[in-house]
């Protein structure tokens, strides 16, 4: 069972960045205290998670759930072997992130104008121009500069997003020396063919970039998209513990793909993530307790594959 | 975006059998009336579903939710172009199914002894011997004989299931002239490598058989397994509207993969299922109303891909 049919390029190791503390928490009605966030993060670190998109340095009025950005990073920066990144919309955010002691600054922009306008109240070009300032600020520092492109697979306002719009932004990031760029599936519009198209295009127009895939499970096909990414040889993914996140305008819809479900899939495919599934399931249960609601992740409910619970004990009726 | 990387064998058409009325309903705490089942089935037919595993001819005491098996088939048998199959555990069940006017009789057995014992109170060999009687009963009739192998990817009591155990049963089915055999992922233990291993083995030992994949989403990777099946060229799948089903012993855990999410994935991959997604979403909402609970299917909550709902309207915080 080593080489899977049609998966000749499947990576043997995958890098997983946990985005629960940022993307997972920013829209939740329940706002966690810094102490609660730390409990969850330490549970994830105990499971072997070593990379976090930990917060955003944005206006606390706009995103109250992330108002403790500086305090949270300061609490965590001493953790051995744990890499902390944070979103920044502009130079001011980057300054706060540096001050707090972040390892990587993630500049973000949407591939679609309408989403960028609603998200950061400026044009895509204005966002890109602002990134040059951020890059100058980081010159000579050891802090890594990263990029994230929201609505990379479709926009909730404009619909389809041209692959060239994603490629153009990726090239601008590459020009600033950025190596890691995340393609954000902001509202769950990614599909396997779109993953193929976008990854191939980036490899052509910005080969310096190692893309990260950031899928949402809004329409149920988040891990199908991961399968497509793996088939293409993409080895960097972002996910959220428990599938924290979701869409405030679609009741019951899932948010980010659940980290523990992703780790389960990778484990079963023989792909090393360095993360322990049993402890991820414990972390998902911590997240469920802290949020006080059922979360969309699945493997934490049924248990790992050889957890021998019986879901089929109806006589004379096979499943 | 036609040929996907690593998916050279991807089928251009896929046959979907709706198992909601049988696998979806058999474990639910809410028992639907025949009239309610008919409402749901007609909504599915309106969406273009033309194959149903409609019920089981088993003891009404064992599965009260399917006690109306004969009546339901009698109500539906006149539907033009709609194929109805039903599970039968033995000759007596097959007689009842024939009398009701079924199109295909599905003989079922588990690949693991313990599950077969708990499910039908006999050994695997005793089940297989009984199938010869069923086959004789059907000789000369126009009713198709099919097979289903429960716990094909793992057993909740025994753990891993040897691929040879699945192959042995498939060969026995083939000897009886059966062409369509469903591999049941009874408690959601299938993984992409197991799908590959089992499909390749069946092609070797029972090449006469066209396998059908029947996945559960218990651990969140049901559609990832479908991706693997498609990569292997498998063109027959079973699913349940809304993801009806579930596991009474794992609260919150999903059951069968949701038919509408499967159709959404196939549509986006350019694979024809003959089923209309918008109407499937309507059918999923009928199922939700009838069951009186949230169902695990996702695309019915968020809407199809270009349904432009905004899940990301938090200022200065991209998804």
Tab-separated table of C-alpha atoms in Angstrom, chain A residues 4-319:
chain	number	residue	atom	x	y	z
A	4	UNK	CA	-1.219	4.764	-4.471
A	5	UNK	CA	-2.773	4.619	-7.872
A	6	UNK	CA	-2.520	7.992	-9.517
A	7	UNK	CA	-0.627	9.455	-6.591
A	8	UNK	CA	2.923	9.100	-7.808
A	9	UNK	CA	3.797	12.578	-6.570
A	10	UNK	CA	2.286	12.138	-3.114
A	11	UNK	CA	4.627	13.657	-0.513
A	12	UNK	CA	5.943	11.444	2.294
A	13	UNK	CA	5.855	14.295	4.814
A	14	UNK	CA	3.371	17.107	5.162
A	15	UNK	CA	3.645	20.355	7.107
A	16	UNK	CA	0.465	21.311	8.952
A	17	UNK	CA	-0.115	24.814	10.295
A	18	UNK	CA	-2.818	25.071	12.931
A	19	UNK	CA	-5.006	28.111	12.236
A	20	UNK	CA	-7.655	27.466	14.894
A	21	UNK	CA	-6.499	30.245	17.240
A	22	UNK	CA	-6.848	32.757	14.374
A	23	UNK	CA	-9.245	31.662	11.600
A	24	UNK	CA	-11.079	29.296	13.936
A	25	UNK	CA	-11.809	31.810	16.659
A	26	UNK	CA	-12.274	35.082	14.812
A	27	UNK	CA	-15.921	34.515	13.867
A	28	UNK	CA	-17.076	32.437	16.851
A	29	UNK	CA	-19.809	33.937	19.030
A	30	UNK	CA	-17.919	32.704	22.128
A	31	UNK	CA	-14.797	34.790	22.818
A	32	UNK	CA	-12.115	32.796	24.624
A	33	UNK	CA	-9.965	34.388	27.308
A	34	UNK	CA	-6.215	34.349	26.787
A	35	UNK	CA	-5.948	31.626	29.458
A	36	UNK	CA	-8.473	29.466	27.595
A	37	UNK	CA	-6.630	29.947	24.311
A	38	UNK	CA	-3.406	28.924	26.048
A	39	UNK	CA	-5.035	25.737	27.369
A	40	UNK	CA	-6.081	24.801	23.830
A	41	UNK	CA	-2.734	25.736	22.298
A	42	UNK	CA	-0.805	23.730	24.899
A	43	UNK	CA	-3.025	20.703	24.165
A	44	UNK	CA	-2.107	21.090	20.489
A	45	UNK	CA	1.593	21.478	21.252
A	46	UNK	CA	1.381	18.288	23.346
A	47	UNK	CA	0.031	16.552	20.222
A	48	UNK	CA	3.081	17.641	18.247
A	49	UNK	CA	1.701	20.700	16.477
A	50	UNK	CA	4.707	22.955	15.889
A	51	UNK	CA	3.321	25.699	13.660
A	52	UNK	CA	0.483	28.061	14.483
A	53	UNK	CA	-1.182	30.940	12.728
A	54	UNK	CA	-1.767	32.268	16.172
A	55	UNK	CA	-3.632	35.554	15.755
A	56	UNK	CA	-4.118	38.681	13.636
A	57	UNK	CA	-2.732	42.089	14.476
A	58	UNK	CA	-5.827	43.953	13.402
A	59	UNK	CA	-8.137	46.461	15.039
A	60	UNK	CA	-9.493	45.018	18.317
A	61	UNK	CA	-12.751	46.782	17.522
A	62	UNK	CA	-13.056	44.902	14.214
A	63	UNK	CA	-12.154	41.495	15.681
A	64	UNK	CA	-12.685	41.495	19.446
A	65	UNK	CA	-11.876	37.767	19.677
A	66	UNK	CA	-8.270	38.546	18.702
A	67	UNK	CA	-7.842	41.673	20.842
A	68	UNK	CA	-5.251	39.852	22.993
A	69	UNK	CA	-2.866	39.345	20.046
A	70	UNK	CA	0.190	40.921	21.687
A	71	UNK	CA	-0.368	39.257	25.045
A	72	UNK	CA	-0.926	35.828	23.464
A	73	UNK	CA	2.255	35.951	21.384
A	74	UNK	CA	4.252	37.180	24.387
A	75	UNK	CA	2.983	34.209	26.421
A	76	UNK	CA	3.945	31.704	23.726
A	77	UNK	CA	7.164	33.017	22.207
A	78	UNK	CA	9.346	31.033	24.567
A	79	UNK	CA	7.902	27.654	23.516
A	80	UNK	CA	10.712	25.548	22.151
A	81	UNK	CA	10.393	24.468	18.532
A	82	UNK	CA	7.025	26.128	18.012
A	83	UNK	CA	6.680	28.508	15.072
A	84	UNK	CA	4.223	31.386	15.439
A	85	UNK	CA	2.844	33.380	12.525
A	86	UNK	CA	0.280	36.165	12.581
A	87	UNK	CA	-1.745	38.020	9.991
A	88	UNK	CA	-1.074	41.700	9.493
A	89	UNK	CA	-3.079	43.967	7.200
A	90	UNK	CA	-0.506	46.787	7.054
A	91	UNK	CA	2.665	48.347	8.468
A	92	UNK	CA	1.065	49.225	11.803
A	93	UNK	CA	0.002	45.601	12.310
A	94	UNK	CA	3.477	44.392	11.391
A	95	UNK	CA	5.036	46.721	13.947
A	96	UNK	CA	2.803	45.324	16.686
A	97	UNK	CA	3.597	41.754	15.594
A	98	UNK	CA	7.353	42.373	15.687
A	99	UNK	CA	7.107	44.028	19.065
A	100	UNK	CA	5.254	40.996	20.439
A	101	UNK	CA	7.965	38.638	19.170
A	102	UNK	CA	6.327	36.822	16.248
A	103	UNK	CA	8.308	34.367	14.064
A	104	UNK	CA	6.528	35.159	10.790
A	105	UNK	CA	4.362	37.977	9.550
A	106	UNK	CA	1.619	37.029	7.057
A	107	UNK	CA	0.519	39.805	4.713
A	108	UNK	CA	-2.962	39.153	3.398
A	109	UNK	CA	-5.021	40.341	0.470
A	110	UNK	CA	-8.025	38.954	-1.399
A	111	UNK	CA	-7.862	37.826	-5.006
A	112	UNK	CA	-11.200	39.565	-5.619
A	113	UNK	CA	-11.672	43.331	-5.362
A	114	UNK	CA	-15.047	43.243	-3.617
A	115	UNK	CA	-13.846	40.900	-0.881
A	116	UNK	CA	-10.696	42.950	-0.335
A	117	UNK	CA	-12.756	46.134	-0.119
A	118	UNK	CA	-15.112	44.609	2.449
A	119	UNK	CA	-12.256	42.985	4.356
A	120	UNK	CA	-9.670	45.746	4.514
A	121	UNK	CA	-11.435	48.681	2.873
A	122	UNK	CA	-8.946	49.179	0.046
A	123	UNK	CA	-8.201	48.027	-3.494
A	124	UNK	CA	-6.055	44.985	-4.155
A	125	UNK	CA	-3.358	47.247	-5.594
A	126	UNK	CA	-3.412	49.436	-2.495
A	127	UNK	CA	-2.944	46.312	-0.342
A	128	UNK	CA	-0.043	45.175	-2.501
A	129	UNK	CA	1.586	48.605	-2.320
A	130	UNK	CA	1.289	48.516	1.454
A	131	UNK	CA	3.148	45.185	1.549
A	132	UNK	CA	6.274	46.905	0.253
A	133	UNK	CA	6.303	49.005	3.393
A	134	UNK	CA	5.927	45.869	5.517
A	135	UNK	CA	8.776	44.213	3.634
A	136	UNK	CA	11.015	47.231	4.259
A	137	UNK	CA	10.145	47.136	7.947
A	138	UNK	CA	11.300	43.511	8.143
A	139	UNK	CA	14.553	44.031	6.216
A	140	UNK	CA	17.470	42.823	8.281
A	141	UNK	CA	15.228	41.193	10.914
A	142	UNK	CA	14.977	37.450	11.379
A	143	UNK	CA	11.212	37.519	11.113
A	144	UNK	CA	9.940	35.703	8.033
A	145	UNK	CA	7.637	37.438	5.600
A	146	UNK	CA	4.743	35.332	4.275
A	147	UNK	CA	1.717	35.891	2.093
A	148	UNK	CA	-1.909	34.790	2.114
A	149	UNK	CA	-4.396	35.200	-0.717
A	150	UNK	CA	-8.027	35.116	0.421
A	151	UNK	CA	-10.822	34.077	-1.970
A	152	UNK	CA	-8.228	32.165	-4.030
A	153	UNK	CA	-10.854	29.687	-5.258
A	154	UNK	CA	-13.888	31.951	-5.544
A	155	UNK	CA	-15.447	35.012	-3.984
A	156	UNK	CA	-18.770	35.101	-2.112
A	157	UNK	CA	-19.550	38.439	-3.787
A	158	UNK	CA	-18.094	38.074	-7.279
A	159	UNK	CA	-18.296	34.325	-7.871
A	160	UNK	CA	-15.492	32.755	-9.887
A	161	UNK	CA	-12.016	34.226	-9.454
A	162	UNK	CA	-9.618	34.195	-12.408
A	163	UNK	CA	-6.525	32.098	-11.803
A	164	UNK	CA	-4.493	35.005	-13.219
A	165	UNK	CA	-5.640	37.210	-10.313
A	166	UNK	CA	-4.136	34.687	-7.876
A	167	UNK	CA	-0.978	34.369	-9.974
A	168	UNK	CA	-0.473	38.125	-10.153
A	169	UNK	CA	-0.566	38.473	-6.364
A	170	UNK	CA	1.717	35.454	-5.923
A	171	UNK	CA	4.274	37.050	-8.247
A	172	UNK	CA	4.148	40.269	-6.229
A	173	UNK	CA	4.758	38.262	-3.063
A	174	UNK	CA	7.650	36.461	-4.772
A	175	UNK	CA	9.140	39.822	-5.789
A	176	UNK	CA	9.214	40.744	-2.100
A	177	UNK	CA	11.201	37.586	-1.349
A	178	UNK	CA	8.254	35.658	0.084
A	179	UNK	CA	8.533	31.878	-0.132
A	180	UNK	CA	5.398	30.688	1.677
A	181	UNK	CA	2.064	31.783	0.242
A	182	UNK	CA	-1.232	30.375	1.467
A	183	UNK	CA	-4.174	30.031	-0.910
A	184	UNK	CA	-7.231	30.731	1.231
A	185	UNK	CA	-10.485	28.951	0.406
A	186	UNK	CA	-12.270	31.643	2.379
A	187	UNK	CA	-15.866	30.501	1.918
A	188	UNK	CA	-15.353	26.905	0.810
A	189	UNK	CA	-15.465	27.312	-2.972
A	190	UNK	CA	-12.394	25.186	-3.813
A	191	UNK	CA	-12.861	22.079	-5.950
A	192	UNK	CA	-10.332	19.479	-7.130
A	193	UNK	CA	-10.101	20.920	-10.675
A	194	UNK	CA	-9.607	24.449	-9.301
A	195	UNK	CA	-6.854	23.160	-6.994
A	196	UNK	CA	-5.082	21.615	-9.979
A	197	UNK	CA	-5.479	24.728	-12.119
A	198	UNK	CA	-4.228	27.115	-9.412
A	199	UNK	CA	-1.278	24.993	-8.296
A	200	UNK	CA	-0.123	24.464	-11.871
A	201	UNK	CA	-0.439	28.163	-12.640
A	202	UNK	CA	1.568	29.168	-9.550
A	203	UNK	CA	4.290	26.705	-10.456
A	204	UNK	CA	4.532	28.399	-13.837
A	205	UNK	CA	4.364	32.043	-12.877
A	206	UNK	CA	5.939	32.000	-9.406
A	207	UNK	CA	8.086	28.876	-9.122
A	208	UNK	CA	9.979	30.357	-6.159
A	209	UNK	CA	6.844	29.946	-4.049
A	210	UNK	CA	5.990	26.881	-1.963
A	211	UNK	CA	2.190	27.047	-1.854
A	212	UNK	CA	0.165	26.221	1.249
A	213	UNK	CA	-3.418	25.015	0.813
A	214	UNK	CA	-5.986	26.380	3.244
A	215	UNK	CA	-9.351	24.684	2.684
A	216	UNK	CA	-12.713	25.140	4.284
A	217	UNK	CA	-15.199	22.275	4.494
A	218	UNK	CA	-18.206	24.541	3.916
A	219	UNK	CA	-19.554	22.292	1.163
A	220	UNK	CA	-18.227	18.985	2.510
A	221	UNK	CA	-15.340	18.469	0.093
A	222	UNK	CA	-12.430	19.932	2.068
A	223	UNK	CA	-10.542	16.641	2.403
A	224	UNK	CA	-11.317	15.715	-1.226
A	225	UNK	CA	-9.442	18.908	-2.091
A	226	UNK	CA	-6.583	17.806	0.177
A	227	UNK	CA	-6.474	14.515	-1.774
A	228	UNK	CA	-6.097	16.533	-4.959
A	229	UNK	CA	-3.381	18.695	-3.373
A	230	UNK	CA	-1.479	15.575	-2.280
A	231	UNK	CA	-1.808	14.100	-5.779
A	232	UNK	CA	-0.167	17.278	-7.065
A	233	UNK	CA	2.637	16.946	-4.517
A	234	UNK	CA	1.619	19.918	-2.354
A	235	UNK	CA	3.052	19.358	1.120
A	236	UNK	CA	1.768	22.327	3.156
A	237	UNK	CA	-1.763	22.575	4.575
A	238	UNK	CA	-3.609	24.750	7.064
A	239	UNK	CA	-6.433	23.443	9.251
A	240	UNK	CA	-8.311	24.242	12.421
A	241	UNK	CA	-8.761	22.011	15.459
A	242	UNK	CA	-12.303	20.630	15.627
A	243	UNK	CA	-13.104	22.410	12.368
A	244	UNK	CA	-13.521	25.589	14.425
A	245	UNK	CA	-14.693	28.501	12.351
A	246	UNK	CA	-17.772	28.203	10.240
A	247	UNK	CA	-19.906	30.696	8.493
A	248	UNK	CA	-22.170	32.981	10.497
A	249	UNK	CA	-24.501	33.306	7.508
A	250	UNK	CA	-24.961	29.562	6.828
A	251	UNK	CA	-26.190	27.894	10.025
A	252	UNK	CA	-24.657	24.469	10.500
A	253	UNK	CA	-22.081	24.954	7.732
A	254	UNK	CA	-18.550	23.887	8.567
A	255	UNK	CA	-15.538	26.157	8.646
A	256	UNK	CA	-11.923	25.150	8.155
A	257	UNK	CA	-11.143	21.503	7.612
A	258	UNK	CA	-10.683	19.863	11.017
A	259	UNK	CA	-7.020	19.362	11.925
A	260	UNK	CA	-7.639	16.014	13.595
A	261	UNK	CA	-9.516	14.693	10.528
A	262	UNK	CA	-6.632	15.885	8.324
A	263	UNK	CA	-4.078	14.142	10.574
A	264	UNK	CA	-6.207	10.969	10.516
A	265	UNK	CA	-6.272	11.004	6.703
A	266	UNK	CA	-2.520	11.656	6.472
A	267	UNK	CA	-1.744	8.915	9.024
A	268	UNK	CA	-3.835	6.392	7.135
A	269	UNK	CA	-2.119	7.352	3.874
A	270	UNK	CA	1.275	6.801	5.446
A	271	UNK	CA	2.164	10.501	5.276
A	272	UNK	CA	4.101	11.842	8.247
A	273	UNK	CA	2.825	15.062	9.841
A	274	UNK	CA	4.696	14.693	13.124
A	275	UNK	CA	1.358	15.004	14.933
A	276	UNK	CA	-0.098	12.377	17.261
A	277	UNK	CA	-3.725	11.562	16.387
A	278	UNK	CA	-4.835	10.397	19.846
A	279	UNK	CA	-3.615	13.631	21.389
A	280	UNK	CA	-5.209	15.670	18.583
A	281	UNK	CA	-8.511	14.028	19.426
A	282	UNK	CA	-7.970	15.111	23.044
A	283	UNK	CA	-7.228	18.653	21.833
A	284	UNK	CA	-10.437	18.628	19.756
A	285	UNK	CA	-12.351	17.680	22.886
A	286	UNK	CA	-10.716	20.592	24.744
A	287	UNK	CA	-11.866	22.879	21.908
A	288	UNK	CA	-15.396	21.471	22.108
A	289	UNK	CA	-15.514	22.054	25.864
A	290	UNK	CA	-14.177	25.607	25.606
A	291	UNK	CA	-16.555	26.594	22.800
A	292	UNK	CA	-19.512	24.931	24.487
A	293	UNK	CA	-20.874	23.554	21.245
A	294	UNK	CA	-20.593	20.571	18.953
A	295	UNK	CA	-17.757	21.105	16.455
A	296	UNK	CA	-17.815	19.710	12.902
A	297	UNK	CA	-14.692	17.495	13.141
A	298	UNK	CA	-15.608	13.813	12.847
A	299	UNK	CA	-12.820	11.533	14.040
A	300	UNK	CA	-12.972	12.998	17.544
A	301	UNK	CA	-16.538	11.682	17.842
A	302	UNK	CA	-16.075	8.167	16.491
A	303	UNK	CA	-12.485	7.710	17.648
A	304	UNK	CA	-9.523	6.588	15.542
A	305	UNK	CA	-9.964	3.787	13.018
A	306	UNK	CA	-9.284	0.830	15.308
A	307	UNK	CA	-11.356	2.247	18.119
A	308	UNK	CA	-13.741	-0.658	18.115
A	309	UNK	CA	-17.026	1.082	18.751
A	310	UNK	CA	-19.989	-0.587	17.142
A	311	UNK	CA	-22.047	1.589	14.844
A	312	UNK	CA	-23.913	-1.264	13.233
A	313	UNK	CA	-25.462	-3.452	15.888
A	314	UNK	CA	-28.852	-3.698	14.269
A	315	UNK	CA	-29.654	-7.353	13.688
A	316	UNK	CA	-30.224	-8.408	10.099
A	317	UNK	CA	-29.359	-5.085	8.526
A	318	UNK	CA	-25.837	-4.504	7.334
A	319	UNK	CA	-24.468	-0.970	6.938
